mmCIF file of C-alpha atoms and ligand atoms in Angstrom:
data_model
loop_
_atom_site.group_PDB
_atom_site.id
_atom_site.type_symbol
_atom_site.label_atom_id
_atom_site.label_comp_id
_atom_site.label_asym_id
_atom_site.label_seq_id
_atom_site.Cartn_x
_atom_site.Cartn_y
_atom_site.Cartn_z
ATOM 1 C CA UNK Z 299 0.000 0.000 0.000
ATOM 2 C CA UNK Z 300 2.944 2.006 0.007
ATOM 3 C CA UNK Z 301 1.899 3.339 -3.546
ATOM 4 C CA UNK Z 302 2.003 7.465 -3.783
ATOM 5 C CA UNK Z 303 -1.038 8.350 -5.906
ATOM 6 C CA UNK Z 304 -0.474 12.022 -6.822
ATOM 7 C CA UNK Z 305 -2.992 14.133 -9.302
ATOM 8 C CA UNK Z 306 -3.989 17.205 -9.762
ATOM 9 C CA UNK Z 307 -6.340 19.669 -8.405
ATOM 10 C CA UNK Z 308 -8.834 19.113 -11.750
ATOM 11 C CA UNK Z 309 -8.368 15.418 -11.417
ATOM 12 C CA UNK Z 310 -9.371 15.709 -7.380
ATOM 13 C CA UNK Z 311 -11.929 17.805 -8.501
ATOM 14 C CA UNK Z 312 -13.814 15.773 -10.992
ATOM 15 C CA UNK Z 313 -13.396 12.791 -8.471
ATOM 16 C CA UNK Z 314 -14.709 14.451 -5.388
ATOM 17 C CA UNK Z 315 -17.854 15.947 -4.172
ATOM 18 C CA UNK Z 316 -17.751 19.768 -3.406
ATOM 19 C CA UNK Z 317 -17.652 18.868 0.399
ATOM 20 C CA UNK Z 318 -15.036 16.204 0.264
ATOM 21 C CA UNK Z 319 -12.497 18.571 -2.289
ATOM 22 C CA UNK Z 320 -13.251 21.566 0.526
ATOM 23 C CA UNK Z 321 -11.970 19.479 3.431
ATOM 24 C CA UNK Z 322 -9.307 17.029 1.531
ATOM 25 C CA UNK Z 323 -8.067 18.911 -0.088
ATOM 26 C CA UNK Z 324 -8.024 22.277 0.742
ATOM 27 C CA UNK Z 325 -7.551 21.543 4.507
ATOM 28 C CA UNK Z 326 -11.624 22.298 5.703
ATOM 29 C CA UNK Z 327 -13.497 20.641 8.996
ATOM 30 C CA UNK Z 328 -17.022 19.510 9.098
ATOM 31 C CA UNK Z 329 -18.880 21.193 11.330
ATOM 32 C CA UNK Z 330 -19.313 19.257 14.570
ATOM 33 C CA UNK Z 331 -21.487 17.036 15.657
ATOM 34 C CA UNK Z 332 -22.832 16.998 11.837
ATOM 35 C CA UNK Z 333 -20.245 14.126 10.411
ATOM 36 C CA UNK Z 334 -21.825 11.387 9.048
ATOM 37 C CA UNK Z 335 -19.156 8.815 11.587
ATOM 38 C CA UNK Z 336 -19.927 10.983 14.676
ATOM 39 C CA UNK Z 337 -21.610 8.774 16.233
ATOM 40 C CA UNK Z 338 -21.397 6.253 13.876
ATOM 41 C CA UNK Z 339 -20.792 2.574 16.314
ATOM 42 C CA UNK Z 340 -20.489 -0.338 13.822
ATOM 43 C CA UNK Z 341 -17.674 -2.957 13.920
ATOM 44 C CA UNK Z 342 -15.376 -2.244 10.728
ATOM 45 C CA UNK Z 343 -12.398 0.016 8.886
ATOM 46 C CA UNK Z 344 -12.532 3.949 8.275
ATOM 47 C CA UNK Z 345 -10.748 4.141 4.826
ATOM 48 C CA UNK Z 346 -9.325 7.138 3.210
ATOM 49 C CA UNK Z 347 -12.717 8.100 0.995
ATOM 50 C CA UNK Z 348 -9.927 9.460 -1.423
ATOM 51 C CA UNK Z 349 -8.271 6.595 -2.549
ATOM 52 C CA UNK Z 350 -9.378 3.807 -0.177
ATOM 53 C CA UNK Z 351 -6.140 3.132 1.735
ATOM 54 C CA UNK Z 352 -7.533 1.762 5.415
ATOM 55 C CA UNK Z 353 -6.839 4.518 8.271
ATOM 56 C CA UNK Z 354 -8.967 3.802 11.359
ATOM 57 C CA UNK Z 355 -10.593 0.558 12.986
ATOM 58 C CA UNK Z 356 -13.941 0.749 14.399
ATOM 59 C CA UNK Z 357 -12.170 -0.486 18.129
ATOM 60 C CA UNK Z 358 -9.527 2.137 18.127
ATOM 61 C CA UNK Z 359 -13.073 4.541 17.537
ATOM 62 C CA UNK Z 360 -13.993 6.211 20.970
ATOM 63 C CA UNK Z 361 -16.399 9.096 22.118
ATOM 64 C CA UNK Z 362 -14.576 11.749 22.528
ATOM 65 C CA UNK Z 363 -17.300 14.762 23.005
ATOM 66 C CA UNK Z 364 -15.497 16.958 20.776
ATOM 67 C CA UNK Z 365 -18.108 16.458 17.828
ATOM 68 C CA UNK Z 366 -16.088 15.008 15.200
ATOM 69 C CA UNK Z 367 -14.956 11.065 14.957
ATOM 70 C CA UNK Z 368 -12.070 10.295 17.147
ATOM 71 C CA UNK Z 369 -9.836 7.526 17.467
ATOM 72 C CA UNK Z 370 -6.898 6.870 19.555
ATOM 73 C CA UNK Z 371 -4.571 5.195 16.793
ATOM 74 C CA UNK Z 372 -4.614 4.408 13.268
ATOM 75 C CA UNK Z 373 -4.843 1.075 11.614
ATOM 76 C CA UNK Z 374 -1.045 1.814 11.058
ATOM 77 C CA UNK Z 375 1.341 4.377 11.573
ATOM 78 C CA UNK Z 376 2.771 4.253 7.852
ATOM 79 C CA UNK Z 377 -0.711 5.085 6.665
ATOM 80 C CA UNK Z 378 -1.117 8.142 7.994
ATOM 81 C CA UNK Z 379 1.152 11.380 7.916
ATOM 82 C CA UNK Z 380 1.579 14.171 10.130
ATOM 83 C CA UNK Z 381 2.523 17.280 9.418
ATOM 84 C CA UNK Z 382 2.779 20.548 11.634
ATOM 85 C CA UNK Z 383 -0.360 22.939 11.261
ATOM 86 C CA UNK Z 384 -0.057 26.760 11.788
ATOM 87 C CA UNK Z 385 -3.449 27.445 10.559
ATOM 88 C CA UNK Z 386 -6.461 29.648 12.570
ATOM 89 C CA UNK Z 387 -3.477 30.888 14.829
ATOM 90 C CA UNK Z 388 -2.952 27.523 16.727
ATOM 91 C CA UNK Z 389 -0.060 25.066 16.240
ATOM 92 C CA UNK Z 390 -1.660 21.810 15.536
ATOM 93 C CA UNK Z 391 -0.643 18.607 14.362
ATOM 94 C CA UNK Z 392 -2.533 17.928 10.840
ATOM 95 C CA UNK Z 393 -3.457 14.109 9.407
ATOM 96 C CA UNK Z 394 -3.034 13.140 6.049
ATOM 97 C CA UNK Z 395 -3.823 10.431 4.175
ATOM 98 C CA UNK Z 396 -0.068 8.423 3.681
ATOM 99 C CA UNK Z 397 -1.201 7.605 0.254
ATOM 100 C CA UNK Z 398 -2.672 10.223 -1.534
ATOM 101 C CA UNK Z 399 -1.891 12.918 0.584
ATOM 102 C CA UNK Z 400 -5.819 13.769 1.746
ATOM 103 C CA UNK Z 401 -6.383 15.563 4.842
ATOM 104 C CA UNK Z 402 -7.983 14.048 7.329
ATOM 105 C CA UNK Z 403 -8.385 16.090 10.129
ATOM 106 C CA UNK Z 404 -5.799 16.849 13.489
ATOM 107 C CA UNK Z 405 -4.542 14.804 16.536
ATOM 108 C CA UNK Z 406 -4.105 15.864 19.927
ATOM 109 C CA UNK Z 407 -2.614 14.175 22.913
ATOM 110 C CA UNK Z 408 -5.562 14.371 25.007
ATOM 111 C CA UNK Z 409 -6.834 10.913 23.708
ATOM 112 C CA UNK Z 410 -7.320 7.839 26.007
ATOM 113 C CA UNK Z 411 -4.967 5.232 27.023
ATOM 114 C CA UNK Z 412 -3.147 3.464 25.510
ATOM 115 C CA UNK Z 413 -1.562 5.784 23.383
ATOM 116 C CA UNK Z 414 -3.172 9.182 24.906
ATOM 117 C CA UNK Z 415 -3.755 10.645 21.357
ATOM 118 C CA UNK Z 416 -6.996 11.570 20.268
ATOM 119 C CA UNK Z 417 -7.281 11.805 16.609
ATOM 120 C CA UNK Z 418 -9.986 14.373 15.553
ATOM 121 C CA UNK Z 419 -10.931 13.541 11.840
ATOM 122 C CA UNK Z 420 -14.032 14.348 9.527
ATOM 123 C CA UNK Z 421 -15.962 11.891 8.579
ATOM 124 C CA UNK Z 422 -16.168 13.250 5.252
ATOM 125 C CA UNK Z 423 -12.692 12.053 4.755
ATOM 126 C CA UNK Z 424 -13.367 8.631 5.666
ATOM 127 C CA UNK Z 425 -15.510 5.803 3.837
ATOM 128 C CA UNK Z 426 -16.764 3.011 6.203
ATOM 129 C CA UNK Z 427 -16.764 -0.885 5.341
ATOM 130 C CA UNK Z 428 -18.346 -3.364 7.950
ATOM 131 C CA UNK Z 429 -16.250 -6.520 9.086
ATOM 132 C CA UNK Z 430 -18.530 -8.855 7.690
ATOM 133 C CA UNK Z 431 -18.108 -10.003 4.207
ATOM 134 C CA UNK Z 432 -15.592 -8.751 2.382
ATOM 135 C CA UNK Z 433 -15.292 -5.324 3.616
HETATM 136 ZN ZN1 ZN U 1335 -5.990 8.547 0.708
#
């Protein structure tokens, strides 16, 4: 999965809703307590709804009270990237997609054991698949 896919903004554009270009690629949030995965329960993998590379699992998935999915680690640390934020006059820590590059959202170590990081993503960047059949 270690394959880069790279386009450009037309080609993200033509592939993506209005909503899902906005926040993947130009760095935008859901508003909270709207996302689709807020308080969304089911056993399964969060995948990139970019390019399908698996980011979350449903048991890493906690409720957080912040309004937006959170998780406390990713499926695997190679598939997601983090990069330093400077954005709305905070320093935050943003999430990307390892794979194509799509942001996700922002994690914070305020999260729950065991890794005390809360990642904070919108669920318009992620596309769920149930555990059961073949996912
Ligand atoms: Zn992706």
């Amino acid at each position: 999965m270690s394959n880069k896919i790279t386009k450009t903004d037309a080609e993200w554009r033509a592939e993506l809703t209005p909503e899902e270009y906005r926040i993947m690629r130009e760095k935008g949030t859901e508003r909270a307590f709207t996302g689709e995965y807020y308080e969304h329960d089911a056993d399964g993998v969060y995948r990139c709804a970019a390019c399908g590379q698996p980011l979350f699992d449903s048991q890493t998935k906690y409720h957080s009270g912040s309004g937006w999915p959170s998780f406390y680690a990713p499926v695997a640390g190679e598939n997601v990237d983090k990069a330093a934020d400077f954005g709305h006059f905070m320093i935050r820590t943003e999430v990307k997609c390892s794979r194509c590059g799509a942001h996700l959202g922002h994690v914070f170590d305020d999260g729950p054991q065991p890794t005390g990081l809360r990642y904070c993503i919108n669920s318009v960047s992620l596309e769920f698949a149930g555990r059961e059949g073949e996912g």
